């Protein structure tokens, strides 16, 4: 049985969705031009006026926004309403430059929470479920978004936040949680702690998990589903756009439906900015057609993915996006080769290793070093040095086949890689790269 939070929207004919987008886009562009000086200047520089935008077919005429623009306009430069109409901010966890601060009116929060409610219902959630939210709260959007969505569905909501994993499991068992919401790496950790406590998936009542905020692979999904006895669903979002719930997986578990009545998605060539046809891989761009306080138009996410309309067995008609296949800006370039951490995770899990790994990149004597540290089981670690060396060599060969570059693989004892109860730190780049070159 298919479940919907708003069936008339989620299953609307594509023509109806297009009609909604056209109407909202025209209104939003006019409002942004009149109220957001920063974006008005960008439009003027490009020679485009609100009256030039008559439908989504004209979207390509508008200028892009990037994270650099958000930092340049910090804190109020992209505000689309009087500050007195804003009721909340959320902020990214970025580590360079100024933090990105996103503003919300009450209507923005209501729309965001509805998007999260759609995701929970798509994962089988109803008012009879107990939804344990183990995303971080505070400025991070994960906790507040799923918390609000759970309320809208009518679930009993456990606002646990991340951390204190044994307590998480105690509440999970005592209150019979049926849905868990957290990062996929934390879900893996919950499974580990469950096992260390002498428990199995049969000792908990979870049926579904909603996981996002970091890249994860199909192999990791299968590992989580086995450890926790659940179906694992992907959810996508960005603080800049609203937070989790921009897109979500349904029961088909083969791509995320974008909430197209609120967000218009495009795929562009990350180098040229050219809009690419449906089905081609490129950078994901979003336009917010409902947001009031922080109404971003053509925001470049830097996530690489594919968009495609499909006849989904769940009955939803909104376009699907693939899992992000990497990013156009945090991709590692090692000895001239492009490397995405998700490629490494795919190889590890296919070969039976854990998802606990760390990539360390450095530069010695002008040459990049590339080390991959991987935790192994207690049984494997008890093997002889000769056996471990053979395993390292075998794994290094598989990684070279995937990446086209030779890493130094180090198999390390269980528990030696620091655990994270938020986003996992997968990459440590120690290279001292030149940021500002002045030509003389």
Coordinates of C-alpha atoms in Angstrom, one line a residue:
X1 CA 0.0 0.0 0.0
X2 CA 1.3 3.4 -1.0
X3 CA 1.3 6.2 1.6
X4 CA 1.2 9.9 0.9
X5 CA 1.1 13.0 3.1
X6 CA -0.6 15.1 0.3
X7 CA -1.6 12.7 -2.4
X8 CA -3.1 15.4 -4.7
X9 CA 0.3 17.1 -4.9
X10 CA 2.6 14.2 -4.7
X11 CA 0.8 12.3 -7.4
X12 CA -0.3 15.3 -9.5
X13 CA 0.1 15.0 -13.3
X14 CA 3.4 16.4 -14.6
X15 CA 1.4 19.1 -16.5
X16 CA -0.2 20.2 -13.3
X17 CA 3.2 20.4 -11.5
X18 CA 4.6 22.5 -14.4
X19 CA 1.6 24.8 -14.1
X20 CA 2.2 25.2 -10.4
X21 CA 5.9 25.9 -11.0
X22 CA 5.3 28.5 -13.7
X23 CA 2.9 30.4 -11.6
X24 CA 5.0 30.4 -8.5
X25 CA 8.3 31.2 -10.4
X26 CA 6.9 34.3 -12.0
X27 CA 5.7 35.6 -8.7
X28 CA 8.9 34.7 -6.9
X29 CA 11.2 36.3 -9.4
X30 CA 9.2 39.6 -9.2
X31 CA 9.2 39.5 -5.4
X32 CA 13.0 38.8 -5.2
X33 CA 13.8 41.5 -7.6
X34 CA 11.8 44.0 -5.6
X35 CA 13.0 43.0 -2.2
X36 CA 16.6 41.6 -2.5
X37 CA 19.0 44.2 -3.6
X38 CA 21.9 41.7 -3.9
X39 CA 20.1 39.5 -6.4
X40 CA 18.5 42.5 -8.2
X41 CA 22.1 43.7 -8.9
X42 CA 23.0 40.3 -10.3
X43 CA 19.9 40.3 -12.6
X44 CA 20.7 43.9 -13.7
X45 CA 24.3 42.9 -14.5
X46 CA 23.0 40.0 -16.7
X47 CA 20.4 42.3 -18.3
X48 CA 17.3 40.4 -17.2
X49 CA 14.1 41.8 -15.8
X50 CA 11.3 40.1 -14.0
X51 CA 9.0 40.4 -17.0
X52 CA 11.5 38.3 -19.0
X53 CA 10.6 35.3 -16.9
X54 CA 7.3 34.0 -18.1
X55 CA 7.7 30.2 -17.2
X56 CA 10.3 27.6 -16.2
X57 CA 11.4 27.7 -19.8
X58 CA 13.0 31.1 -19.0
X59 CA 14.8 29.9 -15.9
X60 CA 18.1 29.7 -17.7
X61 CA 18.1 33.5 -18.1
X62 CA 18.5 34.1 -14.4
X63 CA 21.9 34.4 -12.8
X64 CA 23.3 31.7 -10.5
X65 CA 23.9 32.0 -6.8
X66 CA 26.8 30.2 -5.1
X67 CA 27.9 29.7 -1.5
X68 CA 30.4 32.5 -2.1
X69 CA 27.5 34.8 -2.8
X70 CA 25.9 33.7 0.5
X71 CA 29.0 34.5 2.4
X72 CA 29.4 37.8 0.6
X73 CA 25.9 38.8 1.5
X74 CA 26.2 37.7 5.1
X75 CA 24.2 38.1 7.2
X76 CA 21.2 40.0 5.8
X77 CA 22.1 40.7 2.1
X78 CA 19.8 37.9 0.7
X79 CA 16.9 38.5 3.2
X80 CA 13.6 38.6 1.3
X81 CA 11.3 39.8 4.0
X82 CA 11.6 42.4 6.9
X83 CA 13.6 40.9 9.7
X84 CA 10.5 41.3 12.0
X85 CA 8.7 38.6 9.9
X86 CA 11.5 36.1 10.5
X87 CA 11.1 33.6 13.4
X88 CA 14.2 31.4 13.2
X89 CA 17.6 31.0 11.7
X90 CA 19.5 27.8 10.9
X91 CA 23.2 27.7 9.9
X92 CA 25.6 25.4 8.0
X93 CA 28.4 23.6 9.7
X94 CA 30.9 24.9 7.2
X95 CA 34.5 25.3 8.4
X96 CA 35.9 28.0 6.0
X97 CA 34.9 31.6 5.7
X98 CA 31.7 33.0 7.2
X99 CA 29.0 30.6 8.1
X100 CA 25.9 30.5 6.0
X101 CA 22.9 31.8 7.9
X102 CA 19.4 31.0 6.5
X103 CA 16.3 32.8 7.7
X104 CA 12.8 31.4 8.1
X105 CA 9.3 32.9 8.4
X106 CA 6.7 30.8 10.1
X107 CA 5.3 29.9 6.7
X108 CA 8.8 28.8 5.6
X109 CA 9.0 26.5 8.6
X110 CA 5.5 25.1 7.9
X111 CA 6.4 24.3 4.3
X112 CA 9.8 22.7 5.3
X113 CA 8.1 20.5 8.0
X114 CA 5.5 19.4 5.5
X115 CA 8.3 18.3 3.1
X116 CA 9.8 16.3 6.0
X117 CA 6.4 14.8 6.8
X118 CA 6.1 13.6 3.2
X119 CA 9.5 11.8 3.7
X120 CA 8.4 10.2 6.9
X121 CA 5.1 9.0 5.4
X122 CA 6.9 7.7 2.3
X123 CA 9.0 5.6 4.7
X124 CA 5.8 4.1 6.1
X125 CA 5.3 6.5 9.0
X126 CA 1.8 7.2 10.5
X127 CA 0.4 8.7 13.6
X128 CA 0.8 5.3 15.3
X129 CA 4.6 5.4 14.9
X130 CA 7.3 6.4 17.4
X131 CA 9.9 8.5 15.6
X132 CA 13.3 8.8 17.2
X133 CA 15.2 11.8 15.8
X134 CA 18.9 11.3 16.4
X135 CA 20.1 14.1 14.1
X136 CA 21.8 17.1 15.8
X137 CA 19.5 19.9 16.9
X138 CA 20.5 23.6 17.3
X139 CA 21.7 25.4 14.2
X140 CA 22.0 22.1 12.3
X141 CA 18.8 21.6 10.2
X142 CA 18.6 17.8 10.6
X143 CA 17.0 17.6 14.1
X144 CA 14.6 20.5 13.8
X145 CA 13.4 19.5 10.3
X146 CA 12.6 15.8 11.0
X147 CA 11.3 16.8 14.5
X148 CA 8.7 19.1 12.9
X149 CA 7.9 16.6 10.2
X150 CA 7.3 13.9 12.7
X151 CA 4.9 16.3 14.6
X152 CA 2.9 17.0 11.4
X153 CA 2.5 13.2 10.7
X154 CA 1.4 12.8 14.3
X155 CA 4.1 10.4 15.4
X156 CA 5.2 10.2 19.0
X157 CA 8.5 12.1 18.6
X158 CA 11.6 11.4 20.6
X159 CA 13.9 14.4 20.2
X160 CA 17.1 12.6 21.2
X161 CA 19.7 14.5 19.1
X162 CA 22.9 12.7 18.5
X163 CA 25.2 11.1 21.1
X164 CA 25.0 9.0 24.2
X165 CA 24.3 5.9 22.0
X166 CA 23.6 3.4 24.8
X167 CA 20.8 5.8 26.0
X168 CA 19.5 6.0 22.5
X169 CA 19.2 2.2 22.4
X170 CA 17.6 2.2 25.9
X171 CA 14.9 4.7 24.8
X172 CA 14.6 2.8 21.5
X173 CA 13.7 -0.4 23.4
X174 CA 11.7 1.1 26.3
X175 CA 9.5 3.3 24.1
X176 CA 9.4 0.9 21.1
X177 CA 10.8 3.3 18.5
X178 CA 9.7 2.3 15.0
X179 CA 11.5 5.0 12.9
X180 CA 15.0 6.3 13.4
X181 CA 16.3 9.5 11.8
X182 CA 20.0 10.2 11.8
X183 CA 23.2 10.3 9.6
X184 CA 24.0 7.0 8.0
X185 CA 27.4 6.8 9.7
X186 CA 25.6 7.2 13.1
X187 CA 23.2 4.4 12.1
X188 CA 26.2 2.2 11.5
X189 CA 27.6 3.1 14.9
X190 CA 24.2 2.4 16.6
X191 CA 24.4 -1.1 15.0
X192 CA 27.9 -1.6 16.4
X193 CA 26.9 -0.5 19.9
X194 CA 23.8 -2.7 19.8
X195 CA 26.0 -5.7 19.0
X196 CA 28.4 -4.8 21.8
X197 CA 25.5 -4.7 24.2
X198 CA 24.7 -8.3 23.3
X199 CA 21.6 -7.3 21.4
X200 CA 20.4 -7.9 17.8
X201 CA 17.8 -6.4 15.5
X202 CA 15.3 -8.7 17.1
X203 CA 15.6 -6.8 20.3
X204 CA 14.3 -3.5 18.9
X205 CA 11.1 -2.6 17.0
X206 CA 12.5 -0.4 14.3
X207 CA 11.0 -0.8 10.9
X208 CA 12.5 2.2 9.0
X209 CA 15.3 4.7 9.0
X210 CA 15.6 8.0 7.3
X211 CA 19.2 8.9 6.7
X212 CA 20.9 11.9 5.1
X213 CA 23.4 14.8 5.7
X214 CA 26.4 12.9 4.3
X215 CA 27.1 10.7 1.3
X216 CA 26.4 6.9 1.5
X217 CA 26.3 4.0 -0.8
X218 CA 24.0 1.1 -1.6
X219 CA 26.4 -1.2 0.1
X220 CA 26.2 0.9 3.2
X221 CA 22.4 0.8 3.0
X222 CA 22.4 -3.0 2.9
X223 CA 24.8 -3.0 5.9
X224 CA 22.5 -0.7 8.0
X225 CA 19.4 -2.7 7.0
X226 CA 20.9 -5.9 8.1
X227 CA 22.3 -4.5 11.4
X228 CA 19.1 -2.8 12.5
X229 CA 16.5 -4.9 10.7
X230 CA 14.9 -2.0 8.8
X231 CA 14.4 -0.5 5.4
X232 CA 16.8 2.5 5.0
X233 CA 15.5 5.5 3.2
X234 CA 17.6 8.4 1.8
X235 CA 16.7 12.1 2.4
X236 CA 18.3 15.1 0.8
X237 CA 18.4 18.8 1.6
X238 CA 20.6 21.8 2.2
X239 CA 20.4 24.4 4.9
X240 CA 20.5 27.1 2.2
X241 CA 17.4 25.7 0.5
X242 CA 15.6 24.8 3.8
X243 CA 17.1 21.6 5.2
X244 CA 16.2 17.9 4.9
X245 CA 13.1 17.1 2.9
X246 CA 14.0 18.8 -0.4
X247 CA 13.9 15.3 -1.8
X248 CA 13.2 11.9 -0.3
X249 CA 13.1 8.2 -1.2
X250 CA 9.9 6.2 -1.5
X251 CA 9.3 2.5 -1.1
X252 CA 11.1 1.9 -4.5
X253 CA 14.4 3.0 -2.9
X254 CA 15.9 3.9 -6.3
X255 CA 16.2 7.7 -6.2
X256 CA 14.7 10.6 -4.3
X257 CA 11.5 12.4 -5.4
X258 CA 12.1 16.2 -5.4
X259 CA 9.2 18.3 -3.9
X260 CA 8.6 20.0 -7.2
X261 CA 5.8 22.2 -5.9
X262 CA 8.4 24.0 -3.8
X263 CA 11.7 23.6 -5.6
X264 CA 12.6 23.6 -9.3
X265 CA 15.7 21.5 -10.1
X266 CA 18.1 21.8 -13.0
X267 CA 21.3 19.9 -13.9
X268 CA 24.1 22.0 -15.4
X269 CA 27.6 21.5 -16.7
X270 CA 29.7 22.5 -13.6
X271 CA 32.3 24.1 -15.9
X272 CA 30.2 26.0 -18.4
X273 CA 26.9 26.5 -16.5
X274 CA 25.0 25.1 -19.5
X275 CA 21.7 23.4 -18.7
X276 CA 22.0 19.7 -19.5
X277 CA 19.2 17.4 -20.8
X278 CA 17.2 15.2 -18.4
X279 CA 19.1 12.0 -17.7
X280 CA 22.6 13.5 -18.0
X281 CA 25.0 13.7 -15.0
X282 CA 25.9 17.2 -13.8
X283 CA 25.7 19.7 -11.0
X284 CA 22.3 20.1 -9.3
X285 CA 20.8 23.6 -9.1
X286 CA 17.7 24.6 -7.1
X287 CA 15.3 27.5 -7.3
X288 CA 13.0 28.0 -4.3
X289 CA 9.6 29.1 -5.5
X290 CA 7.8 29.4 -2.1
X291 CA 10.4 30.5 0.4
X292 CA 9.9 34.0 1.8
X293 CA 12.8 34.9 4.1
X294 CA 15.6 33.3 2.2
X295 CA 14.3 32.8 -1.4
X296 CA 17.3 31.5 -3.4
X297 CA 17.1 31.4 -7.1
X298 CA 19.3 29.1 -9.2
X299 CA 21.5 28.1 -6.3
X300 CA 24.4 25.9 -7.3
X301 CA 24.5 23.0 -4.8
X302 CA 27.9 21.6 -6.1
X303 CA 26.3 18.1 -5.8
X304 CA 26.7 15.9 -8.9
X305 CA 23.7 13.8 -9.7
X306 CA 21.2 12.8 -12.4
X307 CA 17.5 13.9 -12.7
X308 CA 14.9 11.8 -14.4
X309 CA 11.1 11.4 -14.6
X310 CA 10.1 7.8 -14.1
X311 CA 6.9 5.8 -13.7
X312 CA 7.5 5.1 -10.1
X313 CA 5.7 2.1 -8.5
X314 CA 4.9 4.3 -5.5
X315 CA 2.6 6.5 -7.7
X316 CA 4.5 9.8 -7.1
X317 CA 5.0 11.8 -10.2
X318 CA 7.7 14.3 -9.0
X319 CA 11.0 14.0 -10.8
X320 CA 13.7 11.8 -9.1
X321 CA 17.3 12.7 -8.3
X322 CA 19.9 10.1 -7.9
X323 CA 22.0 9.8 -4.8
X324 CA 24.7 12.5 -5.1
X325 CA 27.5 10.9 -7.0
X326 CA 30.1 13.3 -5.5
X327 CA 30.6 17.0 -5.5
X328 CA 32.1 19.4 -7.9
X329 CA 33.9 21.3 -5.1
X330 CA 35.0 18.9 -2.4
X331 CA 36.3 16.3 -4.9
X332 CA 39.9 15.4 -4.1
X333 CA 42.5 15.8 -6.8
X334 CA 45.4 13.5 -6.0
X335 CA 48.4 13.4 -8.4
X336 CA 46.1 14.8 -11.0
X337 CA 43.4 12.2 -10.5
X338 CA 39.8 13.1 -9.3
X339 CA 38.9 11.0 -6.3
X340 CA 35.5 10.9 -4.5
X341 CA 35.3 9.3 -1.0
X342 CA 32.1 7.5 -2.0
X343 CA 34.1 5.5 -4.6
X344 CA 36.4 4.2 -1.8
X345 CA 33.4 3.3 0.4
X346 CA 31.9 1.3 -2.4
X347 CA 35.0 -0.8 -2.8
X348 CA 35.4 -1.4 0.9
X349 CA 31.9 -2.5 1.5
X350 CA 31.8 -4.7 -1.6
X351 CA 34.9 -6.5 -0.3
X352 CA 33.4 -7.1 3.1
X353 CA 35.2 -4.3 5.1
X354 CA 33.5 -2.0 7.5
X355 CA 32.3 1.6 6.8
X356 CA 34.8 2.9 9.3
X357 CA 37.6 4.3 7.2
X358 CA 39.6 7.5 6.8
X359 CA 41.4 9.0 3.9
X360 CA 44.6 11.0 4.6
X361 CA 46.2 13.1 1.9
X362 CA 49.5 14.9 2.3
X363 CA 52.2 16.4 0.2
X364 CA 55.8 15.3 0.7
X365 CA 58.6 16.7 -1.5
X366 CA 56.1 18.1 -3.9
X367 CA 54.4 14.7 -4.3
X368 CA 50.9 13.8 -3.0
X369 CA 50.7 10.9 -0.6
X370 CA 47.4 9.0 -0.4
X371 CA 46.7 6.8 2.6
X372 CA 43.5 4.9 3.3
X373 CA 43.0 3.5 6.9
X374 CA 40.4 0.8 7.3
X375 CA 39.2 -0.9 10.4
X376 CA 38.9 -4.7 10.3
X377 CA 37.2 -7.2 12.6
X378 CA 38.7 -8.7 15.7
X379 CA 39.0 -12.0 13.9
X380 CA 40.8 -10.5 10.9
X381 CA 43.1 -8.5 13.1
X382 CA 44.3 -11.7 14.8
X383 CA 45.6 -12.9 11.5
X384 CA 49.4 -13.1 10.8
X385 CA 51.4 -10.1 9.6
X386 CA 51.8 -12.0 6.3
X387 CA 48.0 -12.4 5.9
X388 CA 47.3 -8.8 6.7
X389 CA 49.9 -7.6 4.3
X390 CA 48.3 -9.7 1.6
X391 CA 44.8 -8.3 2.4
X392 CA 46.2 -4.7 2.2
X393 CA 47.8 -5.5 -1.2
X394 CA 44.5 -7.0 -2.5
X395 CA 42.4 -4.0 -1.2
X396 CA 45.0 -1.5 -2.7
X397 CA 44.6 -3.3 -6.1
X398 CA 40.8 -3.0 -6.0
X399 CA 41.0 0.7 -5.1
X400 CA 43.4 1.3 -7.9
X401 CA 41.0 -0.3 -10.3
X402 CA 38.2 1.9 -9.2
X403 CA 40.2 5.2 -8.8
X404 CA 43.0 4.9 -11.3
X405 CA 45.6 5.7 -8.6
X406 CA 47.5 3.6 -6.1
X407 CA 46.7 4.3 -2.4
X408 CA 48.7 3.1 0.6
X409 CA 46.2 0.9 2.5
X410 CA 46.5 0.4 6.2
X411 CA 44.3 -2.2 8.0
X412 CA 44.0 -1.1 11.6
X413 CA 42.5 -2.6 14.7
X414 CA 38.8 -2.3 15.6
X415 CA 37.9 1.0 17.3
X416 CA 41.1 2.8 16.4
X417 CA 39.4 5.3 14.0
X418 CA 37.6 8.0 16.0
X419 CA 33.8 7.5 15.9
X420 CA 31.5 10.4 15.1
X421 CA 28.0 10.9 16.4
X422 CA 27.4 13.6 13.8
X423 CA 28.9 13.7 10.4
X424 CA 31.7 11.3 9.9
X425 CA 35.1 12.8 9.2
X426 CA 36.2 10.8 6.2
X427 CA 38.9 12.9 4.7
X428 CA 41.9 14.6 6.3
X429 CA 43.8 16.7 3.7
X430 CA 47.1 17.9 5.2
X431 CA 48.4 19.5 2.0
X432 CA 49.5 23.1 2.3
X433 CA 48.0 24.3 -1.0
X434 CA 48.7 27.9 -2.2
X435 CA 45.5 29.9 -1.9
X436 CA 46.6 33.2 -3.2
X437 CA 49.1 33.4 -6.1
X438 CA 50.2 36.8 -7.2
X439 CA 51.7 36.9 -10.7
X440 CA 54.6 39.3 -11.2

